[in-house]
Structure formats: C-alpha cells, structure tokens
Coordinates of N, CA, C and O in Angstrom, one line a residue:
X16 N 128.7 80.3 105.4 CA 128.6 81.7 105.5 C 128.5 82.3 104.1 O 127.7 83.2 103.9
X17 N 129.3 81.9 103.1 CA 129.3 82.4 101.8 C 128.0 82.1 101.1 O 127.5 83.0 100.4
X18 N 127.4 81.0 101.4 CA 126.1 80.7 100.8 C 125.0 81.6 101.2 O 124.1 82.0 100.4
X19 N 125.0 82.1 102.4 CA 124.0 83.1 102.9 C 124.3 84.5 102.4 O 123.4 85.3 102.2
X20 N 125.6 84.8 102.3 CA 126.0 86.2 102.0 C 125.7 86.6 100.6 O 125.2 87.7 100.4
X21 N 125.8 85.7 99.6 CA 125.6 86.1 98.2 C 124.1 86.5 98.0 O 123.9 87.5 97.4
X22 N 123.1 85.7 98.4 CA 121.8 86.1 98.2 C 121.4 87.4 98.9 O 120.7 88.3 98.3
X23 N 121.9 87.6 100.1 CA 121.7 88.9 100.8 C 122.3 90.0 100.1 O 121.8 91.1 100.0
X24 N 123.6 89.8 99.6 CA 124.2 90.9 98.8 C 123.5 91.3 97.6 O 123.4 92.5 97.2
X25 N 123.0 90.3 96.9 CA 122.2 90.5 95.6 C 120.9 91.3 95.9 O 120.5 92.2 95.2
X26 N 120.3 90.9 97.1 CA 119.1 91.6 97.5 C 119.4 93.1 97.8 O 118.6 94.0 97.5
X27 N 120.5 93.3 98.5 CA 120.9 94.7 98.9 C 121.1 95.5 97.6 O 120.7 96.6 97.5
X28 N 121.9 94.9 96.6 CA 122.1 95.6 95.4 C 120.9 95.9 94.6 O 120.7 97.0 94.1
X29 N 119.9 95.0 94.6 CA 118.6 95.2 93.9 C 117.9 96.4 94.6 O 117.4 97.3 93.9
X30 N 117.8 96.4 95.9 CA 117.1 97.4 96.7 C 117.8 98.8 96.5 O 117.1 99.8 96.3
X31 N 119.1 98.8 96.5 CA 119.8 100.0 96.3 C 119.6 100.6 94.8 O 119.4 101.8 94.6
X32 N 119.5 99.7 93.9 CA 119.2 100.1 92.5 C 117.8 100.6 92.4 O 117.5 101.6 91.6
X33 N 116.8 100.1 93.1 CA 115.5 100.6 93.1 C 115.4 102.0 93.7 O 114.8 102.9 93.2
X34 N 116.2 102.2 94.8 CA 116.2 103.5 95.4 C 116.9 104.5 94.5 O 116.5 105.7 94.5
X35 N 118.0 104.1 93.8 CA 118.7 105.0 92.9 C 117.8 105.4 91.8 O 117.8 106.5 91.4
X36 N 117.0 104.5 91.3 CA 116.0 104.8 90.2 C 115.0 105.8 90.7 O 114.7 106.8 90.0
X37 N 114.5 105.6 91.9 CA 113.6 106.6 92.5 C 114.2 107.9 92.6 O 113.6 109.0 92.4
X38 N 115.5 108.0 93.0 CA 116.2 109.2 93.2 C 116.3 109.9 91.8 O 116.1 111.1 91.7
X39 N 116.7 109.2 90.8 CA 116.8 109.7 89.5 C 115.5 110.3 89.0 O 115.5 111.4 88.3
X40 N 114.4 109.7 89.2 CA 113.1 110.2 88.8 C 112.7 111.4 89.6 O 112.3 112.4 89.1
X41 N 113.0 111.4 90.9 CA 112.6 112.5 91.8 C 113.4 113.7 91.5 O 112.9 114.8 91.4
X42 N 114.7 113.6 91.3 CA 115.6 114.7 91.1 C 115.7 115.1 89.6 O 116.4 116.0 89.2
X43 N 114.9 114.3 88.7 CA 114.9 114.6 87.3 C 116.3 114.6 86.7 O 116.6 115.6 85.9
X44 N 117.1 113.6 87.0 CA 118.4 113.5 86.4 C 118.3 113.1 85.0 O 117.5 112.2 84.6
X45 N 119.0 113.8 84.1 CA 118.9 113.5 82.6 C 119.3 112.1 82.3 O 120.1 111.4 83.0
X46 N 118.6 111.5 81.2 CA 118.9 110.1 80.8 C 120.3 109.8 80.6 O 120.8 108.7 80.8
X47 N 121.1 110.8 80.0 CA 122.5 110.5 79.7 C 123.4 110.5 80.9 O 124.5 109.9 80.8
X48 N 123.0 111.0 82.0 CA 123.8 111.0 83.3 C 123.4 109.8 84.2 O 124.2 109.4 85.0
X49 N 122.2 109.2 83.9 CA 121.8 108.1 84.8 C 122.7 106.9 84.8 O 123.0 106.3 85.9
X50 N 123.2 106.4 83.7 CA 124.1 105.3 83.8 C 125.4 105.5 84.6 O 125.8 104.7 85.4
X51 N 125.9 106.8 84.6 CA 127.0 107.1 85.4 C 126.7 107.1 86.9 O 127.5 106.6 87.7
X52 N 125.5 107.6 87.2 CA 125.0 107.5 88.6 C 124.9 106.1 89.1 O 125.4 105.7 90.2
X53 N 124.2 105.3 88.3 CA 124.1 103.9 88.7 C 125.4 103.1 88.8 O 125.6 102.4 89.8
X54 N 126.3 103.4 87.9 CA 127.6 102.7 87.9 C 128.4 103.1 89.2 O 128.9 102.2 89.9
X55 N 128.4 104.4 89.5 CA 129.1 104.9 90.7 C 128.5 104.3 92.0 O 129.3 103.7 92.8
X56 N 127.2 104.3 92.1 CA 126.6 103.7 93.3 C 126.8 102.2 93.4 O 127.1 101.7 94.5
X57 N 126.7 101.5 92.3 CA 126.9 100.1 92.3 C 128.3 99.7 92.7 O 128.5 98.8 93.4
X58 N 129.3 100.4 92.1 CA 130.7 100.2 92.5 C 130.9 100.4 94.0 O 131.6 99.6 94.6
X59 N 130.4 101.5 94.5 CA 130.6 101.8 95.9 C 129.9 100.8 96.8 O 130.5 100.4 97.8
X60 N 128.7 100.4 96.5 CA 128.0 99.4 97.3 C 128.7 98.0 97.2 O 128.8 97.3 98.2
X61 N 129.2 97.7 96.0 CA 130.0 96.4 95.9 C 131.2 96.4 96.7 O 131.6 95.4 97.4
X62 N 132.0 97.5 96.7 CA 133.2 97.7 97.6 C 132.8 97.5 99.1 O 133.4 96.8 99.8
X63 N 131.7 98.1 99.4 CA 131.2 98.0 100.8 C 130.9 96.6 101.2 O 131.2 96.1 102.3
X64 N 130.2 95.9 100.3 CA 129.8 94.5 100.6 C 131.0 93.6 100.6 O 131.0 92.7 101.5
X65 N 131.9 93.8 99.7 CA 133.1 92.9 99.7 C 133.9 93.2 101.0 O 134.4 92.2 101.6
X66 N 134.1 94.4 101.4 CA 134.9 94.7 102.6 C 134.2 94.2 103.8 O 134.9 93.7 104.7
X67 N 132.9 94.3 103.9 CA 132.2 93.7 105.0 C 132.3 92.2 105.1 O 132.4 91.6 106.2
X68 N 132.2 91.6 103.9 CA 132.4 90.1 103.9 C 133.8 89.7 104.4 O 134.0 88.8 105.2
X69 N 134.8 90.4 103.9 CA 136.2 90.1 104.3 C 136.4 90.4 105.9 O 137.0 89.6 106.5
X70 N 135.7 91.4 106.4 CA 135.8 91.7 107.8 C 135.2 90.6 108.6 O 135.7 90.2 109.6
X71 N 134.0 90.2 108.2 CA 133.3 89.1 108.9 C 134.1 87.8 108.8 O 134.2 87.0 109.8
X72 N 134.7 87.5 107.6 CA 135.4 86.3 107.4 C 136.6 86.2 108.3 O 137.0 85.1 108.8
X73 N 137.3 87.3 108.5 CA 138.6 87.2 109.2 C 138.5 87.7 110.6 O 139.6 87.8 111.3
X74 N 137.3 87.9 111.2 CA 137.2 88.3 112.6 C 136.6 87.2 113.4 O 136.0 86.2 112.9

C-alpha cells in the first residue's frame, strides 16, 4: 500500500503545483507573494494526503 501511495502523492503534489503556478499567472499575483501561496497550498495538500493515508491504513 505504502509503495503505491508515495508515487501517487508526489504526482498529486506536482499537479497541484502546476495548477497553483497557472493561478498565480492568471491572477497576476506579485512575485514576492507567490512563495507564501505555494507554501500554504503545499502544506494543506500534504496534510490532506497524510490524513487520507492514515484513514485508509486504519480502516
């Protein structure tokens, strides 16, 4: 289970980062705010992925 989950989680993070980049470009977010946007979204997605892994693991 763990072996399959890690590559899928990395692929999800990569796709989310691509969409975040497109959002920053479309909404013309200033360069100095972009790292904060990326950090926030990455932390939230990582929490979501970890919690979903724990839920699948223990159910």
